[in-house]
């Protein structure tokens, strides 16, 4: 098609000029961005659009899913036996631990009964799988194969077999998006298991590292200390492992120590995750708790 | 350099769906940051080879597709795609007659504009990604361009 000048539209039936189109569509994008970001008006539209792209996401996920099921189908006897044996062993250990846990739980309940504050341990859980869909390699987010249809809600806690994994940020009908504790925008309220010191664990953008920037130089934190969820913030159920302190650096004259921790959950290996329905303790219960531990860290700056 | 073709709406739709799938297909972790934005390369290619079919609305819709699949906020990639589509349309007469190396260089600049708009909007929205890795797809995209455009040329000239 012979075109003169730098105008690529057909000569007959041209419609609006290139500039006009640029401004119209550009304005539309800005309006959509504002509505989506500032007001969150587009939740509904997001829901519909996510249904539209669900087939594509499933299609991309399909080869991995079918490969896994094929492997299971053709698994040979020997491997199954070996796996069975290993699982049996793990179960034995877990049983032993849970026996101890049961005793502790009993004791804990009695103590709570004495204090007449009964923040019960959550009951309902569900298993979701990570879909093999790349959302954004620069952000630590994953797509789960369960959504609003399964009762998930925004802000829900996500765990894996080893510890706290992340939190649900967006719920679609059949899928949902979760942010990992290692994402640079994520902060998890934690407690040092040994001392009870409360602080925040901030994601670093690295799967192997969490930062603890709000711990004073003179506080009692050592390498190897376990960090568990504190239950503050009402999102994560208290007492689940989040990370293990890997490195403590105290500099002379600095108010805060530089502390790195290694996440307990297997961030880049996990495939099956556990979703937890957790009822945060009511405001009265929080007030009833002793207002000690004034060493608590502040919020995110 | 782009000669007799069988460009049609059907091929446009098919290739853009393939582009969307390529954007979310899982890659090993060490490779994922280098993934070229194939859909954007596709928009540039179509804007050059069939500007009367692939207009600005096409570019915008492709960007919107990426938004729905990956974006932290709707409209972000749509705007970036739109600007790249516009620049391509404005410069298409020059771009079409460039030799391949020069074309790749021009594509590099377009991808840089795209990435910069995303970077800026990330900051506006309040979830900035400051890692240097975010500029890597610009380079890989420009390097992939010669092969990409050649294979698209072959495909587009084939009659079924």
Short mmCIF file of N, CA, C and O in Angstrom, two decimals, chain A residues 104-235:
data_model
loop_
_atom_site.label_atom_id
_atom_site.label_comp_id
_atom_site.label_asym_id
_atom_site.label_seq_id
_atom_site.Cartn_x
_atom_site.Cartn_y
_atom_site.Cartn_z
N UNK A 104 1.72 -30.19 75.47
CA UNK A 104 1.92 -28.75 75.61
C UNK A 104 0.62 -27.99 75.38
O UNK A 104 0.32 -27.02 76.06
N UNK A 105 -0.11 -28.45 74.37
CA UNK A 105 -1.37 -27.80 74.03
C UNK A 105 -2.31 -27.84 75.23
O UNK A 105 -2.95 -26.86 75.59
N UNK A 106 -2.36 -29.02 75.86
CA UNK A 106 -3.21 -29.20 77.03
C UNK A 106 -2.83 -28.21 78.13
O UNK A 106 -3.66 -27.49 78.68
N UNK A 107 -1.52 -28.16 78.36
CA UNK A 107 -1.01 -27.27 79.40
C UNK A 107 -1.34 -25.81 79.07
O UNK A 107 -1.79 -25.05 79.93
N UNK A 108 -1.15 -25.49 77.78
CA UNK A 108 -1.42 -24.14 77.32
C UNK A 108 -2.88 -23.77 77.55
O UNK A 108 -3.21 -22.68 78.01
N UNK A 109 -3.76 -24.70 77.21
CA UNK A 109 -5.18 -24.46 77.40
C UNK A 109 -5.51 -24.18 78.86
O UNK A 109 -6.30 -23.30 79.18
N UNK A 110 -4.89 -24.98 79.73
CA UNK A 110 -5.15 -24.79 81.16
C UNK A 110 -4.69 -23.40 81.61
O UNK A 110 -5.41 -22.70 82.30
N UNK A 111 -3.49 -23.03 81.14
CA UNK A 111 -2.99 -21.71 81.51
C UNK A 111 -3.91 -20.61 81.00
O UNK A 111 -4.20 -19.65 81.69
N UNK A 112 -4.37 -20.79 79.75
CA UNK A 112 -5.28 -19.80 79.18
C UNK A 112 -6.58 -19.75 79.96
O UNK A 112 -7.15 -18.68 80.16
N UNK A 113 -7.03 -20.91 80.35
CA UNK A 113 -8.28 -20.96 81.12
C UNK A 113 -8.11 -20.18 82.43
O UNK A 113 -9.02 -19.46 82.86
N UNK A 114 -6.93 -20.33 83.02
CA UNK A 114 -6.67 -19.58 84.24
C UNK A 114 -6.75 -18.09 83.97
O UNK A 114 -7.30 -17.31 84.73
N UNK A 115 -6.17 -17.69 82.80
CA UNK A 115 -6.19 -16.27 82.48
C UNK A 115 -7.51 -15.82 81.86
O UNK A 115 -7.69 -14.67 81.52
N UNK A 116 -8.41 -16.77 81.67
CA UNK A 116 -9.74 -16.49 81.13
C UNK A 116 -9.69 -15.77 79.79
O UNK A 116 -10.56 -14.97 79.48
N UNK A 117 -8.65 -16.00 79.04
CA UNK A 117 -8.59 -15.45 77.69
C UNK A 117 -8.41 -16.62 76.74
O UNK A 117 -7.38 -17.26 76.74
N UNK A 118 -9.43 -16.91 75.99
CA UNK A 118 -9.37 -18.15 75.20
C UNK A 118 -9.24 -17.85 73.71
O UNK A 118 -10.19 -17.97 72.96
N UNK A 119 -8.06 -17.40 73.31
CA UNK A 119 -7.80 -17.25 71.87
C UNK A 119 -7.53 -18.64 71.32
O UNK A 119 -6.45 -19.18 71.48
N UNK A 120 -8.54 -19.20 70.70
CA UNK A 120 -8.41 -20.59 70.29
C UNK A 120 -7.52 -20.72 69.06
O UNK A 120 -7.34 -19.79 68.29
N UNK A 121 -6.96 -21.90 68.94
CA UNK A 121 -6.13 -22.17 67.78
C UNK A 121 -7.06 -22.51 66.62
O UNK A 121 -8.07 -23.18 66.80
N UNK A 122 -6.71 -21.98 65.43
CA UNK A 122 -7.60 -22.08 64.30
C UNK A 122 -7.89 -23.52 63.91
O UNK A 122 -7.15 -24.42 64.25
N UNK A 123 -9.00 -23.71 63.20
CA UNK A 123 -9.39 -25.07 62.87
C UNK A 123 -9.32 -25.34 61.37
O UNK A 123 -8.76 -26.33 60.94
N UNK A 124 -9.86 -24.43 60.56
CA UNK A 124 -10.10 -24.77 59.17
C UNK A 124 -8.87 -24.52 58.30
O UNK A 124 -8.24 -23.47 58.38
N UNK A 125 -8.52 -25.49 57.47
CA UNK A 125 -7.43 -25.31 56.52
C UNK A 125 -7.83 -25.90 55.18
O UNK A 125 -8.78 -26.67 55.09
N UNK A 126 -7.11 -25.52 54.13
CA UNK A 126 -7.32 -26.12 52.82
C UNK A 126 -5.99 -26.15 52.09
O UNK A 126 -5.11 -25.35 52.38
N UNK A 127 -5.85 -27.09 51.18
CA UNK A 127 -4.61 -27.20 50.41
C UNK A 127 -4.81 -26.58 49.04
O UNK A 127 -5.82 -26.81 48.38
N UNK A 128 -3.87 -25.75 48.61
CA UNK A 128 -3.91 -25.18 47.26
C UNK A 128 -2.58 -25.47 46.59
O UNK A 128 -1.58 -25.68 47.25
N UNK A 129 -2.61 -25.49 45.25
CA UNK A 129 -1.37 -25.70 44.52
C UNK A 129 -0.96 -24.42 43.82
O UNK A 129 -1.80 -23.64 43.39
N UNK A 130 0.37 -24.24 43.71
CA UNK A 130 0.88 -23.11 42.94
C UNK A 130 0.76 -23.45 41.46
O UNK A 130 1.18 -24.53 41.04
N UNK A 131 0.16 -22.56 40.68
CA UNK A 131 0.11 -22.77 39.24
C UNK A 131 1.43 -22.33 38.64
O UNK A 131 1.99 -21.31 39.05
N UNK A 132 1.93 -23.11 37.68
CA UNK A 132 3.22 -22.77 37.09
C UNK A 132 3.04 -21.66 36.07
O UNK A 132 3.16 -21.86 34.87
N UNK A 133 2.71 -20.49 36.57
CA UNK A 133 2.51 -19.34 35.70
C UNK A 133 3.39 -18.22 36.24
O UNK A 133 3.35 -17.93 37.42
N UNK A 134 4.20 -17.64 35.35
CA UNK A 134 5.07 -16.56 35.81
C UNK A 134 4.28 -15.27 35.89
O UNK A 134 3.75 -14.80 34.89
N UNK A 135 4.20 -14.71 37.07
CA UNK A 135 3.47 -13.45 37.20
C UNK A 135 4.43 -12.30 36.91
O UNK A 135 4.21 -11.50 36.03
N UNK A 136 5.50 -12.25 37.63
CA UNK A 136 6.48 -11.20 37.41
C UNK A 136 7.76 -11.67 38.08
O UNK A 136 7.79 -11.84 39.29
N UNK A 137 8.81 -11.90 37.31
CA UNK A 137 10.02 -12.46 37.92
C UNK A 137 10.66 -11.53 38.94
O UNK A 137 11.44 -11.95 39.77
N UNK A 138 10.31 -10.23 38.87
CA UNK A 138 10.94 -9.28 39.78
C UNK A 138 10.18 -9.16 41.09
O UNK A 138 10.64 -8.56 42.02
N UNK A 139 8.99 -9.72 41.14
CA UNK A 139 8.21 -9.66 42.37
C UNK A 139 7.95 -11.09 42.83
O UNK A 139 7.75 -11.97 42.03
N UNK A 140 7.95 -11.28 44.14
CA UNK A 140 7.72 -12.62 44.66
C UNK A 140 6.23 -12.86 44.87
O UNK A 140 5.71 -12.68 45.95
N UNK A 141 5.58 -13.20 43.79
CA UNK A 141 4.16 -13.49 43.86
C UNK A 141 3.87 -14.78 43.13
O UNK A 141 4.58 -15.12 42.20
N UNK A 142 2.85 -15.50 43.58
CA UNK A 142 2.49 -16.74 42.91
C UNK A 142 0.98 -16.77 42.69
O UNK A 142 0.23 -16.07 43.36
N UNK A 143 0.59 -17.61 41.72
CA UNK A 143 -0.82 -17.80 41.44
C UNK A 143 -1.24 -19.15 42.04
O UNK A 143 -0.59 -20.17 41.79
N UNK A 144 -2.30 -19.15 42.84
CA UNK A 144 -2.80 -20.39 43.44
C UNK A 144 -4.02 -20.88 42.67
O UNK A 144 -4.75 -20.09 42.09
N UNK A 145 -4.24 -22.20 42.72
CA UNK A 145 -5.35 -22.75 41.93
C UNK A 145 -6.66 -22.82 42.71
O UNK A 145 -7.55 -23.58 42.37
N UNK A 146 -6.76 -22.05 43.79
CA UNK A 146 -8.04 -21.95 44.50
C UNK A 146 -8.39 -20.47 44.58
O UNK A 146 -7.52 -19.61 44.65
N UNK A 147 -9.70 -20.18 44.60
CA UNK A 147 -10.10 -18.79 44.62
C UNK A 147 -11.32 -18.57 45.46
O UNK A 147 -11.62 -19.34 46.38
N UNK A 148 -12.05 -17.50 45.13
CA UNK A 148 -13.23 -17.15 45.89
C UNK A 148 -14.25 -18.28 45.96
O UNK A 148 -14.98 -18.41 46.93
N UNK A 149 -14.30 -19.10 44.91
CA UNK A 149 -15.25 -20.21 44.89
C UNK A 149 -14.96 -21.21 46.00
O UNK A 149 -15.84 -21.96 46.42
N UNK A 150 -13.73 -21.25 46.49
CA UNK A 150 -13.37 -22.17 47.57
C UNK A 150 -13.38 -21.48 48.93
O UNK A 150 -12.94 -22.07 49.91
N UNK A 151 -13.80 -20.24 48.96
CA UNK A 151 -13.93 -19.55 50.24
C UNK A 151 -12.69 -18.78 50.67
O UNK A 151 -12.61 -18.33 51.80
N UNK A 152 -11.73 -18.63 49.78
CA UNK A 152 -10.54 -17.85 50.15
C UNK A 152 -10.91 -16.39 50.33
O UNK A 152 -11.87 -15.91 49.74
N UNK A 153 -10.14 -15.69 51.12
CA UNK A 153 -10.39 -14.27 51.28
C UNK A 153 -9.07 -13.50 51.24
O UNK A 153 -8.00 -14.07 51.44
N UNK A 154 -9.20 -12.21 50.95
CA UNK A 154 -8.03 -11.35 50.84
C UNK A 154 -7.36 -11.22 52.20
O UNK A 154 -8.03 -10.97 53.20
N UNK A 155 -6.06 -11.38 52.25
CA UNK A 155 -5.34 -11.26 53.51
C UNK A 155 -5.14 -12.57 54.22
O UNK A 155 -4.54 -12.61 55.29
N UNK A 156 -5.61 -13.66 53.61
CA UNK A 156 -5.50 -14.96 54.26
C UNK A 156 -4.04 -15.43 54.34
O UNK A 156 -3.23 -15.15 53.48
N UNK A 157 -3.74 -16.16 55.43
CA UNK A 157 -2.38 -16.66 55.63
C UNK A 157 -2.14 -17.91 54.78
O UNK A 157 -3.01 -18.74 54.63
N UNK A 158 -0.93 -18.00 54.20
CA UNK A 158 -0.54 -19.15 53.40
C UNK A 158 0.70 -19.78 54.02
O UNK A 158 1.69 -19.09 54.26
N UNK A 159 0.66 -21.08 54.30
CA UNK A 159 1.80 -21.77 54.89
C UNK A 159 2.26 -22.88 53.96
O UNK A 159 1.50 -23.32 53.10
N UNK A 160 3.50 -23.31 54.11
CA UNK A 160 3.87 -24.57 53.48
C UNK A 160 4.27 -25.54 54.60
O UNK A 160 4.08 -25.26 55.77
N UNK A 161 4.81 -26.68 54.23
CA UNK A 161 5.04 -27.72 55.24
C UNK A 161 6.07 -27.29 56.28
O UNK A 161 6.14 -27.86 57.36
N UNK A 162 6.88 -26.28 55.95
CA UNK A 162 7.97 -25.91 56.85
C UNK A 162 7.76 -24.62 57.60
O UNK A 162 8.46 -24.34 58.56
N UNK A 163 6.84 -23.81 57.14
CA UNK A 163 6.63 -22.54 57.84
C UNK A 163 5.73 -21.60 57.06
O UNK A 163 5.06 -22.01 56.12
N UNK A 164 5.79 -20.33 57.45
CA UNK A 164 4.92 -19.33 56.83
C UNK A 164 5.43 -18.99 55.44
O UNK A 164 6.61 -18.73 55.25
N UNK A 165 4.53 -19.00 54.47
CA UNK A 165 4.90 -18.81 53.08
C UNK A 165 4.53 -17.41 52.60
O UNK A 165 5.32 -16.74 51.94
N UNK A 166 3.33 -16.97 52.91
CA UNK A 166 2.92 -15.65 52.44
C UNK A 166 1.49 -15.34 52.80
O UNK A 166 0.96 -15.89 53.77
N UNK A 167 0.89 -14.51 51.97
CA UNK A 167 -0.43 -13.99 52.28
C UNK A 167 -1.19 -13.76 50.98
O UNK A 167 -0.60 -13.33 49.99
N UNK A 168 -2.49 -14.04 50.98
CA UNK A 168 -3.29 -13.86 49.76
C UNK A 168 -3.52 -12.37 49.53
O UNK A 168 -3.93 -11.66 50.45
N UNK A 169 -3.22 -11.88 48.31
CA UNK A 169 -3.40 -10.46 48.05
C UNK A 169 -4.58 -10.18 47.13
O UNK A 169 -5.13 -9.08 47.15
N UNK A 170 -4.93 -11.14 46.29
CA UNK A 170 -6.03 -10.88 45.37
C UNK A 170 -6.78 -12.17 45.16
O UNK A 170 -6.18 -13.22 44.94
N UNK A 171 -8.09 -12.11 45.25
CA UNK A 171 -8.90 -13.32 45.10
C UNK A 171 -9.74 -13.21 43.85
O UNK A 171 -10.53 -12.28 43.70
N UNK A 172 -9.55 -14.14 42.91
CA UNK A 172 -10.42 -14.23 41.75
C UNK A 172 -11.39 -15.38 41.99
O UNK A 172 -11.41 -15.95 43.07
N UNK A 173 -12.15 -15.71 40.98
CA UNK A 173 -13.15 -16.76 41.19
C UNK A 173 -12.46 -18.12 41.41
O UNK A 173 -12.72 -18.79 42.40
N UNK A 174 -11.58 -18.50 40.48
CA UNK A 174 -10.97 -19.83 40.57
C UNK A 174 -9.48 -19.79 40.90
O UNK A 174 -8.84 -20.82 41.02
N UNK A 175 -8.92 -18.61 40.93
CA UNK A 175 -7.50 -18.49 41.24
C UNK A 175 -7.33 -17.37 42.26
O UNK A 175 -8.26 -16.62 42.52
N UNK A 176 -6.16 -17.31 42.83
CA UNK A 176 -5.86 -16.18 43.69
C UNK A 176 -4.37 -15.92 43.66
O UNK A 176 -3.58 -16.79 43.29
N UNK A 177 -4.00 -14.69 44.03
CA UNK A 177 -2.61 -14.31 43.97
C UNK A 177 -2.11 -14.16 45.41
O UNK A 177 -2.81 -13.61 46.24
N UNK A 178 -0.92 -14.69 45.66
CA UNK A 178 -0.36 -14.56 47.00
C UNK A 178 0.99 -13.88 46.92
O UNK A 178 1.74 -14.04 45.95
N UNK A 179 1.30 -13.09 47.94
CA UNK A 179 2.60 -12.43 48.03
C UNK A 179 3.44 -13.23 49.02
O UNK A 179 2.95 -13.67 50.05
N UNK A 180 4.70 -13.46 48.67
CA UNK A 180 5.57 -14.27 49.54
C UNK A 180 6.17 -13.40 50.64
O UNK A 180 6.31 -12.20 50.46
N UNK A 181 6.54 -14.04 51.75
CA UNK A 181 7.14 -13.25 52.83
C UNK A 181 8.47 -12.64 52.40
O UNK A 181 8.94 -11.69 53.01
N UNK A 182 9.07 -13.16 51.32
CA UNK A 182 10.36 -12.63 50.89
C UNK A 182 10.21 -11.47 49.90
O UNK A 182 11.20 -10.89 49.49
N UNK A 183 8.99 -11.14 49.48
CA UNK A 183 8.80 -10.00 48.58
C UNK A 183 9.22 -8.72 49.29
O UNK A 183 9.01 -8.56 50.49
N UNK A 184 9.82 -7.83 48.53
CA UNK A 184 10.37 -6.61 49.14
C UNK A 184 9.29 -5.73 49.75
O UNK A 184 9.58 -4.83 50.52
N UNK A 185 8.02 -5.97 49.38
CA UNK A 185 6.96 -5.13 49.91
C UNK A 185 6.27 -5.76 51.11
O UNK A 185 5.31 -5.21 51.64
N UNK A 186 6.75 -6.92 51.53
CA UNK A 186 6.03 -7.66 52.57
C UNK A 186 6.72 -7.50 53.92
O UNK A 186 7.93 -7.53 54.03
N UNK A 187 5.90 -7.31 54.97
CA UNK A 187 6.43 -7.27 56.33
C UNK A 187 5.60 -8.23 57.18
O UNK A 187 4.38 -8.20 57.14
N UNK A 188 6.27 -9.11 57.90
CA UNK A 188 5.58 -10.11 58.70
C UNK A 188 5.84 -9.85 60.18
O UNK A 188 7.00 -9.77 60.59
N UNK A 189 4.79 -9.74 60.99
CA UNK A 189 5.01 -9.56 62.43
C UNK A 189 5.52 -10.86 63.06
O UNK A 189 4.84 -11.88 62.96
N UNK A 190 6.69 -10.82 63.66
CA UNK A 190 7.28 -12.04 64.23
C UNK A 190 7.68 -11.82 65.68
O UNK A 190 7.69 -10.70 66.20
N UNK A 191 8.04 -12.94 66.31
CA UNK A 191 8.47 -12.93 67.70
C UNK A 191 9.68 -13.86 67.76
O UNK A 191 9.70 -14.91 67.12
N UNK A 192 10.71 -13.45 68.50
CA UNK A 192 11.84 -14.36 68.69
C UNK A 192 11.38 -15.40 69.70
O UNK A 192 10.98 -15.08 70.81
N UNK A 193 11.43 -16.65 69.29
CA UNK A 193 10.80 -17.71 70.08
C UNK A 193 11.44 -17.83 71.47
O UNK A 193 10.78 -18.10 72.46
N UNK A 194 12.75 -17.62 71.52
CA UNK A 194 13.49 -17.83 72.77
C UNK A 194 13.18 -16.74 73.80
O UNK A 194 13.00 -17.02 74.98
N UNK A 195 13.12 -15.49 73.32
CA UNK A 195 13.01 -14.38 74.27
C UNK A 195 11.66 -13.70 74.27
O UNK A 195 11.34 -12.95 75.19
N UNK A 196 10.87 -13.90 73.22
CA UNK A 196 9.58 -13.24 73.15
C UNK A 196 9.65 -11.84 72.58
O UNK A 196 8.64 -11.14 72.51
N UNK A 197 10.83 -11.42 72.14
CA UNK A 197 11.00 -10.10 71.54
C UNK A 197 10.20 -10.01 70.24
O UNK A 197 10.31 -10.88 69.39
N UNK A 198 9.41 -8.96 70.12
CA UNK A 198 8.58 -8.84 68.92
C UNK A 198 9.16 -7.83 67.95
O UNK A 198 9.68 -6.79 68.36
N UNK A 199 9.05 -8.15 66.65
CA UNK A 199 9.56 -7.23 65.64
C UNK A 199 8.91 -7.54 64.30
O UNK A 199 7.97 -8.34 64.24
N UNK A 200 9.41 -6.92 63.24
CA UNK A 200 8.90 -7.20 61.90
C UNK A 200 10.01 -7.83 61.06
O UNK A 200 11.16 -7.43 61.14
N UNK A 201 9.62 -8.82 60.26
CA UNK A 201 10.56 -9.40 59.30
C UNK A 201 10.18 -8.86 57.92
O UNK A 201 9.07 -9.07 57.45
N UNK A 202 11.11 -8.16 57.30
CA UNK A 202 10.85 -7.51 56.01
C UNK A 202 11.45 -8.35 54.90
O UNK A 202 12.59 -8.81 55.01
N UNK A 203 10.71 -8.53 53.81
CA UNK A 203 11.21 -9.28 52.67
C UNK A 203 12.37 -8.55 52.01
O UNK A 203 12.49 -7.33 52.11
N UNK A 204 13.25 -9.32 51.36
CA UNK A 204 14.44 -8.71 50.79
C UNK A 204 14.44 -8.78 49.26
O UNK A 204 15.30 -8.23 48.61
N UNK A 205 13.46 -9.48 48.68
CA UNK A 205 13.50 -9.70 47.24
C UNK A 205 14.40 -10.87 46.87
O UNK A 205 14.64 -11.13 45.71
N UNK A 206 14.89 -11.57 47.90
CA UNK A 206 15.76 -12.73 47.70
C UNK A 206 15.11 -13.90 48.43
O UNK A 206 14.73 -13.75 49.59
N UNK A 207 14.98 -15.04 47.76
CA UNK A 207 14.25 -16.17 48.33
C UNK A 207 14.88 -16.70 49.63
O UNK A 207 14.25 -17.37 50.40
N UNK A 208 16.14 -16.40 49.83
CA UNK A 208 16.86 -17.00 50.94
C UNK A 208 17.04 -16.05 52.12
O UNK A 208 17.76 -16.36 53.05
N UNK A 209 16.41 -14.88 52.07
CA UNK A 209 16.75 -13.88 53.07
C UNK A 209 15.57 -13.01 53.49
O UNK A 209 14.78 -12.58 52.67
N UNK A 210 15.49 -12.79 54.81
CA UNK A 210 14.57 -11.79 55.35
C UNK A 210 15.40 -10.81 56.18
O UNK A 210 16.39 -11.19 56.79
N UNK A 211 14.99 -9.56 56.20
CA UNK A 211 15.71 -8.57 57.00
C UNK A 211 14.94 -8.25 58.27
O UNK A 211 13.71 -8.19 58.26
N UNK A 212 15.68 -8.04 59.36
CA UNK A 212 15.05 -7.60 60.61
C UNK A 212 15.66 -6.26 61.01
O UNK A 212 16.57 -6.19 61.82
N UNK A 213 15.16 -5.17 60.41
CA UNK A 213 15.84 -3.89 60.59
C UNK A 213 15.51 -3.17 61.89
O UNK A 213 16.14 -2.18 62.21
N UNK A 214 14.50 -3.64 62.64
CA UNK A 214 14.06 -2.85 63.79
C UNK A 214 14.46 -3.47 65.12
O UNK A 214 13.71 -3.45 66.08
N UNK A 215 15.62 -4.09 65.18
CA UNK A 215 16.06 -4.66 66.45
C UNK A 215 17.25 -3.85 66.97
O UNK A 215 18.22 -3.62 66.24
N UNK A 216 17.14 -3.40 68.21
CA UNK A 216 18.20 -2.58 68.80
C UNK A 216 19.48 -3.39 68.98
O UNK A 216 19.43 -4.61 69.15
N UNK A 217 20.60 -2.68 68.94
CA UNK A 217 21.90 -3.35 69.03
C UNK A 217 22.06 -4.16 70.31
O UNK A 217 22.72 -5.19 70.33
N UNK A 218 21.45 -3.63 71.42
CA UNK A 218 21.69 -4.30 72.69
C UNK A 218 20.65 -5.37 73.01
O UNK A 218 20.64 -5.91 74.10
N UNK A 219 19.74 -5.69 72.03
CA UNK A 219 18.76 -6.73 72.37
C UNK A 219 19.36 -8.11 72.20
O UNK A 219 20.37 -8.30 71.53
N UNK A 220 18.68 -9.06 72.82
CA UNK A 220 19.21 -10.41 72.92
C UNK A 220 18.72 -11.25 71.74
O UNK A 220 17.68 -11.88 71.80
N UNK A 221 19.47 -11.21 70.65
CA UNK A 221 19.16 -12.03 69.49
C UNK A 221 20.45 -12.70 69.03
O UNK A 221 21.46 -12.03 68.87
N UNK A 222 20.40 -14.01 68.86
CA UNK A 222 21.60 -14.73 68.44
C UNK A 222 21.35 -15.46 67.13
O UNK A 222 20.21 -15.70 66.75
N UNK A 223 22.44 -15.86 66.49
CA UNK A 223 22.31 -16.68 65.30
C UNK A 223 21.66 -18.00 65.70
O UNK A 223 21.97 -18.56 66.75
N UNK A 224 20.75 -18.49 64.85
CA UNK A 224 20.09 -19.75 65.15
C UNK A 224 18.77 -19.59 65.90
O UNK A 224 18.05 -20.56 66.08
N UNK A 225 18.45 -18.38 66.31
CA UNK A 225 17.17 -18.16 66.98
C UNK A 225 16.02 -18.37 66.00
O UNK A 225 16.09 -17.92 64.86
N UNK A 226 14.97 -19.01 66.49
CA UNK A 226 13.80 -19.23 65.64
C UNK A 226 12.86 -18.04 65.75
O UNK A 226 12.58 -17.55 66.85
N UNK A 227 12.37 -17.57 64.60
CA UNK A 227 11.36 -16.51 64.60
C UNK A 227 10.02 -17.13 64.29
O UNK A 227 9.88 -17.85 63.30
N UNK A 228 9.04 -16.88 65.12
CA UNK A 228 7.70 -17.41 64.85
C UNK A 228 6.72 -16.24 64.70
O UNK A 228 7.01 -15.13 65.12
N UNK A 229 5.57 -16.52 64.09
CA UNK A 229 4.59 -15.45 63.94
C UNK A 229 4.11 -15.02 65.31
O UNK A 229 3.91 -15.84 66.20
N UNK A 230 3.90 -13.71 65.45
CA UNK A 230 3.49 -13.20 66.75
C UNK A 230 1.97 -13.13 66.86
O UNK A 230 1.42 -13.01 67.94
N UNK A 231 1.27 -13.20 65.71
CA UNK A 231 -0.18 -13.11 65.75
C UNK A 231 -0.67 -11.69 65.81
O UNK A 231 -1.87 -11.44 65.70
N UNK A 232 0.23 -10.74 65.95
CA UNK A 232 -0.17 -9.34 65.90
C UNK A 232 -0.53 -8.99 64.47
O UNK A 232 0.03 -9.54 63.53
N UNK A 233 -1.46 -8.09 64.31
CA UNK A 233 -1.90 -7.76 62.97
C UNK A 233 -3.06 -8.62 62.54
O UNK A 233 -3.76 -8.30 61.60
N UNK A 234 -3.27 -9.72 63.24
CA UNK A 234 -4.47 -10.53 63.02
C UNK A 234 -4.51 -11.25 61.69
O UNK A 234 -5.56 -11.68 61.25
N UNK A 235 -3.37 -11.42 61.03
CA UNK A 235 -3.38 -12.11 59.74
C UNK A 235 -2.85 -13.52 59.88
O UNK A 235 -3.48 -14.48 59.48
#
